[in-house]
Coordinates of C-alpha atoms in Angstrom, one line a residue:
L22 CA -2.2 35.0 -108.7
Q23 CA -4.2 37.5 -110.6
S24 CA -6.1 34.8 -113.1
R25 CA -7.7 34.6 -109.5
D26 CA -8.5 38.1 -109.5
I27 CA -5.7 38.5 -105.8
P28 CA -4.3 42.2 -105.8
T29 CA -0.5 41.3 -106.6
R30 CA 0.3 44.9 -105.1
W31 CA 2.4 43.6 -102.6
V32 CA 4.4 41.0 -103.9
K33 CA 7.6 41.9 -104.0
C34 CA 10.4 41.7 -107.6
D35 CA 13.3 40.9 -106.8
P36 CA 16.0 41.2 -109.3
K37 CA 19.0 39.5 -108.1
R38 CA 17.3 35.6 -106.7
A39 CA 15.3 33.2 -108.8
T40 CA 12.1 32.9 -107.7
G41 CA 11.6 30.1 -105.0
T42 CA 10.3 27.4 -106.5
V43 CA 9.3 23.4 -105.3
D44 CA 9.4 20.7 -107.3
V45 CA 6.9 17.8 -105.9
D46 CA 6.7 14.7 -106.6
V47 CA 3.3 13.2 -106.4
K48 CA 3.1 9.0 -105.3
S49 CA 0.7 7.0 -106.2
T50 CA -1.5 7.7 -103.4
G51 CA -2.0 10.9 -104.4
E52 CA 0.5 11.8 -101.5
P53 CA 3.3 14.7 -102.5
H54 CA 7.4 14.8 -102.0
F55 CA 8.9 18.0 -102.1
A56 CA 12.1 19.4 -102.9
I57 CA 12.8 23.1 -102.4
A58 CA 14.6 25.0 -103.8
E59 CA 16.9 27.5 -101.6
D60 CA 18.6 30.7 -101.4
V61 CA 15.8 32.5 -103.6
A62 CA 14.0 35.6 -103.5
W63 CA 11.3 34.9 -100.4
D64 CA 15.0 33.7 -98.6
H65 CA 15.9 37.8 -98.4
L66 CA 12.0 39.3 -97.6
E67 CA 13.0 42.5 -96.2
W68 CA 11.6 45.3 -93.2
N69 CA 10.0 48.1 -95.7
Y70 CA 7.3 51.5 -94.9
S71 CA 5.3 49.2 -97.2
L72 CA 5.3 46.3 -94.4
A73 CA 5.1 48.4 -92.0
G74 CA 1.6 50.0 -93.2
I75 CA 0.1 46.1 -94.0
S76 CA 0.9 44.9 -90.7
S77 CA -1.0 47.2 -89.0
V78 CA -3.4 46.9 -90.2
A79 CA -4.0 42.9 -90.0
D80 CA -6.8 41.1 -88.9
A81 CA -5.5 37.8 -90.1
V82 CA -1.4 36.9 -90.5
C83 CA -0.8 33.3 -91.2
F84 CA 2.7 31.7 -90.8
G85 CA 5.1 29.2 -91.4
T86 CA 8.8 27.7 -89.9
I87 CA 10.1 27.5 -93.6
A88 CA 10.0 31.1 -94.4
Q89 CA 11.7 31.6 -91.8
R90 CA 15.1 29.3 -92.7
H91 CA 17.0 32.2 -93.4
P92 CA 18.0 35.0 -90.9
T93 CA 16.9 38.4 -92.8
S94 CA 13.2 36.6 -94.1
R95 CA 12.7 35.2 -90.0
E96 CA 14.2 38.7 -89.0
T97 CA 11.2 40.3 -91.9
I98 CA 8.0 37.7 -90.2
R99 CA 9.0 38.3 -87.0
R100 CA 8.1 42.4 -87.1
F101 CA 5.8 42.2 -89.3
L102 CA 3.9 40.0 -86.8
A103 CA 4.8 42.5 -84.1
N104 CA 4.4 45.5 -85.8
A105 CA 0.3 44.0 -86.3
P106 CA -2.8 44.5 -83.9
A107 CA -3.5 43.5 -80.5
N108 CA -6.7 42.0 -82.3
C109 CA -4.9 39.6 -85.0
I110 CA -5.6 36.6 -85.4
K111 CA -1.5 35.3 -85.8
V112 CA -1.6 31.8 -87.9
C113 CA 1.0 29.9 -87.3
D114 CA 1.5 26.6 -90.1
L115 CA 4.0 24.7 -88.6
N116 CA 4.4 23.0 -92.0
L117 CA 7.9 21.1 -90.5
R118 CA 10.0 19.8 -93.2
E119 CA 14.0 18.2 -92.6
P120 CA 16.3 20.4 -92.1
Y121 CA 14.1 23.8 -92.7
F122 CA 13.9 23.8 -89.2
S123 CA 14.9 23.8 -85.6
Q124 CA 13.8 23.2 -81.7
E125 CA 14.3 27.6 -82.0
I126 CA 12.3 28.3 -84.7
I127 CA 9.5 26.1 -83.7
E128 CA 8.9 27.2 -79.7
A129 CA 9.4 30.8 -80.8
S130 CA 6.7 30.7 -84.2
L131 CA 4.0 29.6 -81.5
E132 CA 4.2 32.1 -78.2
I133 CA 3.9 34.7 -81.5
A134 CA 1.0 32.8 -82.4
N135 CA -2.4 32.7 -80.7
V136 CA -3.8 29.3 -83.7
A137 CA -1.9 27.1 -84.3
K138 CA -2.0 24.1 -87.6
L139 CA 0.1 21.3 -87.9
N140 CA -0.9 17.5 -89.2
E141 CA -0.8 14.6 -86.7
E142 CA 2.9 13.6 -87.7
E143 CA 3.7 17.3 -86.6
L144 CA 2.1 17.4 -84.1
R145 CA 3.3 14.3 -82.4
F146 CA 6.7 16.1 -83.1
V147 CA 5.9 19.5 -80.9
G148 CA 4.1 17.6 -78.2
K149 CA 7.9 15.4 -77.6
L150 CA 9.2 19.0 -77.0
L151 CA 6.6 18.7 -74.6
G152 CA 7.7 15.9 -72.5
L153 CA 4.1 14.8 -74.1
E154 CA 4.6 11.1 -75.1
S155 CA 1.1 10.9 -76.1
Y156 CA -0.4 8.8 -78.8
D157 CA -3.9 11.0 -78.2
N158 CA -4.0 13.6 -80.6
L159 CA -6.9 15.6 -78.4
R160 CA -4.2 15.2 -75.5
L161 CA -1.9 17.1 -77.3
A162 CA -3.2 19.6 -79.0
T163 CA -5.0 21.1 -75.1
A164 CA -1.1 20.4 -73.7
L165 CA -0.2 22.6 -77.0
R166 CA -2.8 24.8 -76.6
K167 CA -3.0 25.8 -72.8
Q168 CA 1.0 25.6 -72.6
Y169 CA 1.2 28.8 -76.1
H170 CA -1.7 30.5 -74.3
L171 CA -3.7 29.9 -78.0
D172 CA -6.9 30.4 -78.2
L173 CA -7.4 27.3 -80.9
V174 CA -5.4 24.4 -82.0
A175 CA -6.4 22.5 -85.9
V176 CA -4.5 18.8 -86.6
I177 CA -5.2 17.8 -90.1
L178 CA -6.2 14.1 -90.2
G179 CA -5.9 12.8 -94.0
A180 CA -8.0 11.0 -95.1
R181 CA -9.7 11.3 -91.0
G182 CA -11.1 14.8 -91.5
S183 CA -9.7 17.4 -88.2
L184 CA -9.2 17.9 -84.4
V185 CA -10.0 21.1 -83.5
V186 CA -9.5 22.6 -79.6
S187 CA -10.2 25.6 -77.7
A188 CA -10.7 27.1 -74.6
T189 CA -14.5 26.7 -75.2
G190 CA -14.2 22.5 -76.5
A191 CA -12.7 19.8 -79.5
V192 CA -14.5 18.7 -82.8
R193 CA -13.9 16.0 -84.5
H194 CA -15.0 16.2 -88.4
P195 CA -14.6 13.6 -90.5
S196 CA -14.3 15.1 -93.6
F197 CA -16.1 14.2 -96.4
H198 CA -15.3 11.2 -99.5
T199 CA -13.1 11.6 -102.1
S200 CA -10.8 10.3 -104.9
V201 CA -8.4 11.6 -104.7
A202 CA -5.8 13.3 -107.4
D203 CA -3.4 15.0 -104.8
T204 CA -2.9 16.9 -101.5
V205 CA -0.3 19.3 -102.7
G206 CA -2.6 22.5 -101.8
A207 CA -5.5 21.2 -100.0
G208 CA -4.2 22.1 -96.1
D209 CA -3.7 25.2 -97.3
A210 CA -7.2 25.2 -98.5
F211 CA -8.3 24.5 -94.8
T212 CA -6.2 27.1 -93.0
A213 CA -7.5 30.0 -95.3
V214 CA -11.5 28.4 -94.6
L215 CA -10.2 28.0 -91.0
I216 CA -9.0 31.6 -90.8
H217 CA -12.2 32.5 -93.1
H218 CA -14.5 31.1 -90.1
W219 CA -12.3 32.0 -86.6
L220 CA -12.4 35.9 -87.8
R221 CA -16.0 35.3 -88.5
G222 CA -16.6 34.2 -85.2
S223 CA -18.3 30.9 -86.2
S224 CA -18.3 27.5 -84.9
L225 CA -16.1 25.1 -84.3
T226 CA -19.0 22.6 -86.4
R227 CA -19.5 25.3 -88.5
L228 CA -15.4 25.4 -89.1
S229 CA -14.5 22.2 -88.9
E230 CA -17.3 21.3 -91.7
A231 CA -16.0 24.1 -93.7
A232 CA -12.7 23.7 -93.4
N233 CA -12.5 20.2 -94.6
R234 CA -14.6 20.3 -96.8
L235 CA -12.7 23.2 -99.5
G236 CA -9.9 20.8 -98.3
S237 CA -11.1 17.4 -99.3
W238 CA -13.1 19.4 -103.0
V239 CA -8.8 20.7 -103.4
A240 CA -7.4 17.6 -103.1
S241 CA -9.6 16.1 -105.3
Q242 CA -8.7 18.9 -108.1
P243 CA -5.1 18.3 -110.1
G244 CA -2.2 21.0 -108.6
A245 CA -1.6 23.2 -106.1
M246 CA -4.5 26.0 -106.2
P247 CA -7.1 25.4 -108.6
A248 CA -10.6 27.3 -109.9
P249 CA -13.2 27.6 -107.5
Q250 CA -16.2 26.8 -108.6
N251 CA -19.3 28.5 -107.1
E252 CA -21.3 25.2 -105.5
I253 CA -18.0 24.9 -103.2
M254 CA -17.1 27.8 -102.1
A255 CA -21.0 28.8 -101.6
A256 CA -20.7 26.1 -99.5
V257 CA -17.5 27.0 -97.8
K258 CA -19.2 30.5 -97.5

């Protein structure tokens, strides 16, 4: 994080538990398989004054379902979100990985969020929870947005780009052709740019183009945090 000039002041160290790790096995197609270590430091996030201070001034918070697998962290995350300002963008990145989610966690997270990001498989899964058997992504994303009163739903479609849906319209983006090294981190890069442009009030077209551009670039690089290049960062601002 420090090598990427990201402040680490708020990173908590837990002397009693191991740092969370994920073993990533990247297939020949570039698609990863994840083995997530259990009972690690981030399973035991504790609420404190520092988190209260950060949450009270947050412009945006991105949270997911895996981080809520343990009751301690789940309670802390929800307190953080509850303490955030009314105009804070709360982005739920579902990231459904067996066995680290439940219907209660999914529904509670979507109730808290005002923006949701998920992939096509996750959209189908949530659609079944809503009683929808449709295979039309636009219909499912629209139903999801309305059901949970979301401002924005973003669906990542892999090499086929993305679909973003708001109250004012929907935009499909075909993505950018790239030679895939591995896709680890590409979805997070997409989400980062999504939040950046949603905060700026960018159009759905600009938001989609920028998010797909950085996501595609990260997929073309090995590793989850490739060193940013001036050209690509200028293109997504």
